[in-house]
Coordinates of C-alpha atoms in Angstrom, one line a residue:
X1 CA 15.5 -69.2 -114.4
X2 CA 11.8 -70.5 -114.2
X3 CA 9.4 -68.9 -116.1
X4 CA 6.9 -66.2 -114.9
X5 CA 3.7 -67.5 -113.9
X6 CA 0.9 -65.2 -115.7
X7 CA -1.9 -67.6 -115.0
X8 CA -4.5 -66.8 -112.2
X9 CA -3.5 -70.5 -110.1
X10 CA -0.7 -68.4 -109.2
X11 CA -2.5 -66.4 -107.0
X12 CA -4.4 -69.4 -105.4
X13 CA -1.4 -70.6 -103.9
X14 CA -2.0 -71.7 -100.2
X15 CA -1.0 -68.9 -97.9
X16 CA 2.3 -69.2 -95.0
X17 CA 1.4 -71.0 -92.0
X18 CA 2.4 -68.1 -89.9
X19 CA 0.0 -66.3 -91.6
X20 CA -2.8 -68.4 -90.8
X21 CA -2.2 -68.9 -87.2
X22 CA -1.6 -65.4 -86.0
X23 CA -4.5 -64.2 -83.8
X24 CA -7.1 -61.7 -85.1
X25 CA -7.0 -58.2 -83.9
X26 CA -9.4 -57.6 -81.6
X27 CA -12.7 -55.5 -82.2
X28 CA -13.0 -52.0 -80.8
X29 CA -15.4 -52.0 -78.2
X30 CA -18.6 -50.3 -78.3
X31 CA -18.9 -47.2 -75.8
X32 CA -21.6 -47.4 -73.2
X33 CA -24.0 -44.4 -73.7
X34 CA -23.9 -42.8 -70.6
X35 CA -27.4 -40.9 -69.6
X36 CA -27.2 -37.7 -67.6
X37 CA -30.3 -37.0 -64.9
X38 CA -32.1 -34.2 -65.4
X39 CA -33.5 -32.0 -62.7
X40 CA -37.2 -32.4 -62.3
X41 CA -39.9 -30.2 -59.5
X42 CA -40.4 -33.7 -58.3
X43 CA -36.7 -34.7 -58.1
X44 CA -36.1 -31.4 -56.3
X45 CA -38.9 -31.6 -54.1
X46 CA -37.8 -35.0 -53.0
X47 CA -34.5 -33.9 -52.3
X48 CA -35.4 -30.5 -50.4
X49 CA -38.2 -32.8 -48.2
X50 CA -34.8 -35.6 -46.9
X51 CA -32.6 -32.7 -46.4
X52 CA -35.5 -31.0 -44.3
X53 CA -36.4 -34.4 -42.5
X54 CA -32.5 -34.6 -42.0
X55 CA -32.3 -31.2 -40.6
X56 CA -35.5 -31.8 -38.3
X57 CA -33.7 -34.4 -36.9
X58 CA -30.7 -33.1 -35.7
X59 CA -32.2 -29.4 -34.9
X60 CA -33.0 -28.8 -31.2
X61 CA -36.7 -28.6 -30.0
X62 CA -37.3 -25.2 -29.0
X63 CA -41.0 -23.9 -28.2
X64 CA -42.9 -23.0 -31.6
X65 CA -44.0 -20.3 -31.5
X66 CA -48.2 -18.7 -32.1
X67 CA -49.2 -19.6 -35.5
X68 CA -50.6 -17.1 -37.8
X69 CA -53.6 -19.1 -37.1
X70 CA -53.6 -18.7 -33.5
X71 CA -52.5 -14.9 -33.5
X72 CA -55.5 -14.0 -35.8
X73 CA -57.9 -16.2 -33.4
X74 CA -56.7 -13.9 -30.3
X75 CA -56.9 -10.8 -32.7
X76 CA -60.5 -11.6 -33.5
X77 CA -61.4 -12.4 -29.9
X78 CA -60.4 -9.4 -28.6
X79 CA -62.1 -7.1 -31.7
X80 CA -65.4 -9.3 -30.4
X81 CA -65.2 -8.2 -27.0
X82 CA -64.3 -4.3 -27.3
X83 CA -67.2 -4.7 -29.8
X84 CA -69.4 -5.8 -27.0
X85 CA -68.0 -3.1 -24.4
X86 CA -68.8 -0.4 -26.9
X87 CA -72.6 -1.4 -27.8
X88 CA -73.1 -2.1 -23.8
X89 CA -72.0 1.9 -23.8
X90 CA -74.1 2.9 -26.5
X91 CA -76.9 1.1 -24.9
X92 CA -76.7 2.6 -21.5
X93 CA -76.2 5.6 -22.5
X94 CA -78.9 5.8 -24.4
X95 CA -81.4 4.6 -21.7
X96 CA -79.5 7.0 -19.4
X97 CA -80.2 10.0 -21.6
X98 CA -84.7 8.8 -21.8
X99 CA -84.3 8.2 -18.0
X100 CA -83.2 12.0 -17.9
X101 CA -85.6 13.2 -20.1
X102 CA -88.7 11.6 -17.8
X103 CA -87.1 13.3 -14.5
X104 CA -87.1 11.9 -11.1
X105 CA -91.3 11.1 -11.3
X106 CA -90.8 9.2 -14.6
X107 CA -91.3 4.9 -14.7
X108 CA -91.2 4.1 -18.6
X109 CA -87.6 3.1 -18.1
X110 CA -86.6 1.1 -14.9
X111 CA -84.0 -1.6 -13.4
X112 CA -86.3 -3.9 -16.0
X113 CA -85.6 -2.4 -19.3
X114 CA -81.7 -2.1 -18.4
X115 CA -81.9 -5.8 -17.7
X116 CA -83.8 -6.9 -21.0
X117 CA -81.5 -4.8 -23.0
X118 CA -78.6 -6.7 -22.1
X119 CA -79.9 -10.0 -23.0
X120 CA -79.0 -8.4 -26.8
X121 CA -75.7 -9.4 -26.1
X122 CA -75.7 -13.3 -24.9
X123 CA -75.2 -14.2 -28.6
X124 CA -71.9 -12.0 -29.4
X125 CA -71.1 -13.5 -25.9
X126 CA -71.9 -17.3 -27.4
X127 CA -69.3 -16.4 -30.1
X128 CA -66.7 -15.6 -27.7
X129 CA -67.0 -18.9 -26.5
X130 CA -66.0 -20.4 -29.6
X131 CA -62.9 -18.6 -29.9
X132 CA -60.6 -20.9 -28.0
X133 CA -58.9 -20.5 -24.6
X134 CA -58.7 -16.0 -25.8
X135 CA -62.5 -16.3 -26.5
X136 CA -63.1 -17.8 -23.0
X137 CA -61.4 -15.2 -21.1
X138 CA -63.1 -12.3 -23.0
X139 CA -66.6 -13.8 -22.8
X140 CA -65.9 -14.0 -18.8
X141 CA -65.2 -10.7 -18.7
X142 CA -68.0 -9.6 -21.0
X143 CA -70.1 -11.3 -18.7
X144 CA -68.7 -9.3 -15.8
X145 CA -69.1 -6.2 -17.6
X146 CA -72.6 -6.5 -18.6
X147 CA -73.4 -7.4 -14.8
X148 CA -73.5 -4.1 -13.7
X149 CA -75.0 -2.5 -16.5
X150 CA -78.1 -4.5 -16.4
X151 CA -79.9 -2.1 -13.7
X152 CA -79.0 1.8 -14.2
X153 CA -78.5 4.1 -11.6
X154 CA -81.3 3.2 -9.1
X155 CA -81.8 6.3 -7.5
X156 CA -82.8 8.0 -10.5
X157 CA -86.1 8.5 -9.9
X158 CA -88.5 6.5 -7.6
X159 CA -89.4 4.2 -9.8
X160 CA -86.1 2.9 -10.9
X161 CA -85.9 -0.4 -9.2
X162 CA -88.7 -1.6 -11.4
X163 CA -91.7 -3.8 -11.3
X164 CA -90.2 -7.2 -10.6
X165 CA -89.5 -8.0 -13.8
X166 CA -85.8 -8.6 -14.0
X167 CA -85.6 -11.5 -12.2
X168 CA -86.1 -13.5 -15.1
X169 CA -83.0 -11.8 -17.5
X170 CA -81.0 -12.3 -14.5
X171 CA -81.6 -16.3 -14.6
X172 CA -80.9 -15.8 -18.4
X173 CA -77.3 -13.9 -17.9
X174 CA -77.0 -16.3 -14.8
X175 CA -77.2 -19.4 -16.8
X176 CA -74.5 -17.9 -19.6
X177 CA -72.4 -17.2 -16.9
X178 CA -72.2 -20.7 -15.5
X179 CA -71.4 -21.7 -19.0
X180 CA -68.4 -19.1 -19.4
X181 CA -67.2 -20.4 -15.9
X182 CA -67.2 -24.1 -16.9
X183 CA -65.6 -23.3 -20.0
X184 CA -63.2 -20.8 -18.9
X185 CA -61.8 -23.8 -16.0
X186 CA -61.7 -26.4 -18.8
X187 CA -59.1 -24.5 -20.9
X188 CA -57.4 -23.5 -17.5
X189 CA -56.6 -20.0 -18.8
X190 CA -55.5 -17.5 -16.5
X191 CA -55.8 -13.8 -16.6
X192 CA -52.6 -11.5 -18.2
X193 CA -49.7 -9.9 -16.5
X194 CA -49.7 -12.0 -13.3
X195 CA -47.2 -10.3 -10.9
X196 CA -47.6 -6.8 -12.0
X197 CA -49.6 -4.1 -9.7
X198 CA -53.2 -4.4 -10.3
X199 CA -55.1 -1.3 -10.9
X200 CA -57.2 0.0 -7.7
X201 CA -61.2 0.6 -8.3
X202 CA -62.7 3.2 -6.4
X203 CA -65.6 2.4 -3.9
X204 CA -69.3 3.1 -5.0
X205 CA -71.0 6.4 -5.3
X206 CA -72.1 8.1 -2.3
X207 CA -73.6 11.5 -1.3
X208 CA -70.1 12.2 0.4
X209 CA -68.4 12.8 -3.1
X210 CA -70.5 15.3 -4.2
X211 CA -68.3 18.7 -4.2
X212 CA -70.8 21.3 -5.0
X213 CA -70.6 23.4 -1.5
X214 CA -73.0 24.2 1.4
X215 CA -77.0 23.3 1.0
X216 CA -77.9 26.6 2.1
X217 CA -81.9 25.2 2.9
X218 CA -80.1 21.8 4.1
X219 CA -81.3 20.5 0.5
X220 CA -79.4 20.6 -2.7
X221 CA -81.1 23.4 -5.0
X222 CA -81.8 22.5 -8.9
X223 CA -78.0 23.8 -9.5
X224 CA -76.6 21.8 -7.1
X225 CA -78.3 18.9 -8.0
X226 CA -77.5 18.7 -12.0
X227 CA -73.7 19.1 -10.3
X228 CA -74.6 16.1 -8.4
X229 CA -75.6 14.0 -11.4
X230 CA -72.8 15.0 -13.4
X231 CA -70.2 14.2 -11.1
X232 CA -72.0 10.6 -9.8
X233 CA -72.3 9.9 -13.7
X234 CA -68.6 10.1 -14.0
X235 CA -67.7 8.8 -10.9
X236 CA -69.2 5.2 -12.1
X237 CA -68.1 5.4 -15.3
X238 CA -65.0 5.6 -14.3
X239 CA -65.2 3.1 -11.8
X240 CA -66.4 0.7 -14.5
X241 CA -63.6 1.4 -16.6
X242 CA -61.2 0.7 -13.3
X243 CA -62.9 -2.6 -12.6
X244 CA -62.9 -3.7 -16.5
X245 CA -58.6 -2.8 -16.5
X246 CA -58.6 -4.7 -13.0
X247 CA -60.4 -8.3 -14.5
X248 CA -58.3 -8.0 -17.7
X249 CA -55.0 -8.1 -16.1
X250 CA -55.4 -10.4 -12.4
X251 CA -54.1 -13.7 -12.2
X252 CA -56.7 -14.5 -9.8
X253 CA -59.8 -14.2 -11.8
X254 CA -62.1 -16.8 -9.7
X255 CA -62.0 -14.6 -6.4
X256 CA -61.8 -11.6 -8.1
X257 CA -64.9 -12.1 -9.9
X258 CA -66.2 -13.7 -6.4
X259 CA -65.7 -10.3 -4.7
X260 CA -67.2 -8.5 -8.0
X261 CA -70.2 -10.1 -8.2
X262 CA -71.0 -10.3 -4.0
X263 CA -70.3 -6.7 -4.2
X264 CA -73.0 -5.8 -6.9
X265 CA -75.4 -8.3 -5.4
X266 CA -74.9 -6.7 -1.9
X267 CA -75.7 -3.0 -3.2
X268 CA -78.7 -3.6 -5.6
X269 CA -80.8 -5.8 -2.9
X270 CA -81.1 -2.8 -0.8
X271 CA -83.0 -1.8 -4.0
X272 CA -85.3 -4.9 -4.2
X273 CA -83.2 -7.0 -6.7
X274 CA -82.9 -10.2 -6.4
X275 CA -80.8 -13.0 -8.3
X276 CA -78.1 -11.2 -9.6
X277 CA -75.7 -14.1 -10.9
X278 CA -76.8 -16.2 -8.0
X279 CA -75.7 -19.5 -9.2
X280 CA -72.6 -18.2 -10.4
X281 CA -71.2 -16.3 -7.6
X282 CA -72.2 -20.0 -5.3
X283 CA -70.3 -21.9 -8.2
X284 CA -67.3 -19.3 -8.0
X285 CA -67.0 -19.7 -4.5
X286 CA -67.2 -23.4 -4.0
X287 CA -64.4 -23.6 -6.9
X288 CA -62.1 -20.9 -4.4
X289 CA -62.4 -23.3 -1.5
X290 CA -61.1 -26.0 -3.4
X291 CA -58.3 -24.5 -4.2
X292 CA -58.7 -23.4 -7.8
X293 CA -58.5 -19.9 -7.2
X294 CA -56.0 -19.3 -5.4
X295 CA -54.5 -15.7 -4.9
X296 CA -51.2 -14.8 -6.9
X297 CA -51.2 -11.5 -6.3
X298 CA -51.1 -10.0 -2.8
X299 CA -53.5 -6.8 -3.4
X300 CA -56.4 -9.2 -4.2

C-alpha cells in the first residue's frame, strides 16, 4: 500500500481530460427592459384627431347646418331692423301729434320735415348692409318702410305738401336704395315663406271709409271730423303694418317693391312731390323685364 501523499504537489496534479474538454455552461441571458408608453394630452390628441379624420372620411356628406355664427348674424339683423321700424314710429308719431297741435292752418311741419327726419336712419340702414345676405333683405325692407313715412298725411292741413324742399332727401333715400337693390341681387336672397298665401293690404284712405253718419249741413261738423281723423289715422297704420307683413314674406320681392313704390309715387304727385325713389323704381323695373323677378306666387 503506497503511502499517503500529505504534501501540497498532490493537489497540483493535472486534471482528467474529460474534465477539460466538457463545454462551459452557458451564461444566463440578460432580460430586455421592456418600456411601457404612457398616455400623454399630445398622444391623446393625436389619436382622437386620425380617428376623427378616419371617421370624416367614411361619414356621408349631409348639409351642415347654420353655425352659431351665422344664427347670431340673422338674430342681430333682424333686432337692427325692428329697431329701425320702431324709431320710424316714434318719429312719425311725434310729428303727427305737433301737426295736430298747429290745426289745419298750421305750416311749421310739412311733407319737408317728415322727409329730413328720415334721413336719421340711412346709417342703421348702412349697418344692415353689413350683415350678410339677412342684413340685405332687412335694409330693403327698411328702405321700403321708411318710403312712405317720409311725407305725413298730406291733407292735414293746407300746407302739408311743403315748400319744395324734399326733393333733395328723396335723392338721398334714392341713392341708398339703389345701393340696397345692388346688394340685395348680388347675394341673390329671396324673400321667406315662398308658396304660402301672402297677406292682402288694403287700398289707400279715402273719404268713402269714413263711418261717422249723415253731414246734416252737407259738411262734416267738428265731431264728425275728429271721427274722421281717428279712423284715417288707423286705417294707414294698419295698412302699413299689412304692407310691411306682405314684403317680409313674398318670394317676388323685385315686382312687389315695383308696384310699392309706383303706387306711393302715383299718390303723392297729385300733392306736388316729386322724386320719390325715382331711380330705384326705373332700376327695379328694368331688372323685372329681364327676368330677375319673376312672380312665384300667383296673388302678386
Amino acid at each position: 500500500m503506497p503511502p499517503k501523499q500529505n504534501s501540497f504537489a498532490g493537489w497540483l496534479k493535472p486534471a482528467p481530460a474529460d474534465v477539460l474538454n466538457a463545454p462551459k455552461p452557458a451564461a444566463p441571458q440578460k432580460r430586455k427592459r421592456t418600456t411601457v408608453p404612457i398616455d400623454t394630452p399630445d398622444s391623446e390628441s393625436k389619436d382622437n384627431s386620425t380617428k376623427k379624420q378616419k371617421v370624416s372620411k367614411n361619414a356621408p356628406t349631409t348639409k351642415k347646418p347654420l353655425t352659431k355664427k351665422a344664427v347670431e348674424g340673422k338674430k342681430a339683423a333682424e333686432q337692427l331692423y325692428k329697431k329701425i321700424l320702431n324709431d320710424v314710429d316714434k318719429k312719425v308719431s311725434s310729428l303727427d301729434a305737433r301737426v295736430k297741435k298747429m290745426g289745419p292752418n298750421g305750416r311749421s311741419i310739412t311733407s319737408d320735415t317728415y322727409a329730413e327726419a328720415m334721413l336719421k336712419y340711412i346709417k342703421d340702414v348702412q349697418k344692415l348692409m353689413g350683415m350678410g345676405q339677412d342684413g340685405a333683405r332687412c335694409a330693403f325692407n327698411a328702405m321700403l318702410y321708411i318710403g312712405p313715412h317720409a311725407h305725413g298725411d298730406l291733407e292735414a292741413s293746407w300746407k302739408m305738401c311743403g315748400f319744395g324742399e324734399s326733393e333733395e332727401p328723396y335723392k338721398e333715400l334714392d341713392e341708398v336704395m339703389l345701393e340696397v337693390i345692388a346688394l340685395r341681387e348680388d347675394v341673390d336672397c329671396v324673400g321667406k315663406d315662398e308658396g304660402v298665401e301672402l297677406p292682402s293690404v288694403r287700398h289707400r284712405w279715402t273719404s268713402c271709409d269714413a263711418e261717422v253718419g249723415v253731414f246734416k249741413t252737407g259738411r262734416p261738423n267738428k265731431q264728425q271730423r275728429g271721427q274722421i281723423e281717428r279712423q284715417k289715422a288707423k286705417w294707414i297704420k294698419e295698412r302699413f303694418a299689412e304692407a310691411r307683413k306682405r314684403r317680409e314674406k313674398v318670394g317676388d320681392w323685385i315686382g312687389s317693391a315695383v308696384e310699392e313704390l309706383k303706387g306711393e309715387s302715383a299718390d303723392i304727385e297729385r300733392y306736388g312731390l316729386e322724386g320719390y325713389f325715382k331711380t330705384s323704381i326705373t332700376k327695379l323695373e328694368e331688372m323685372r323685364v329681364g327676368g330677375e323677378g319673376t312672380s312665384k306666387d300667383d296673388s302678386n
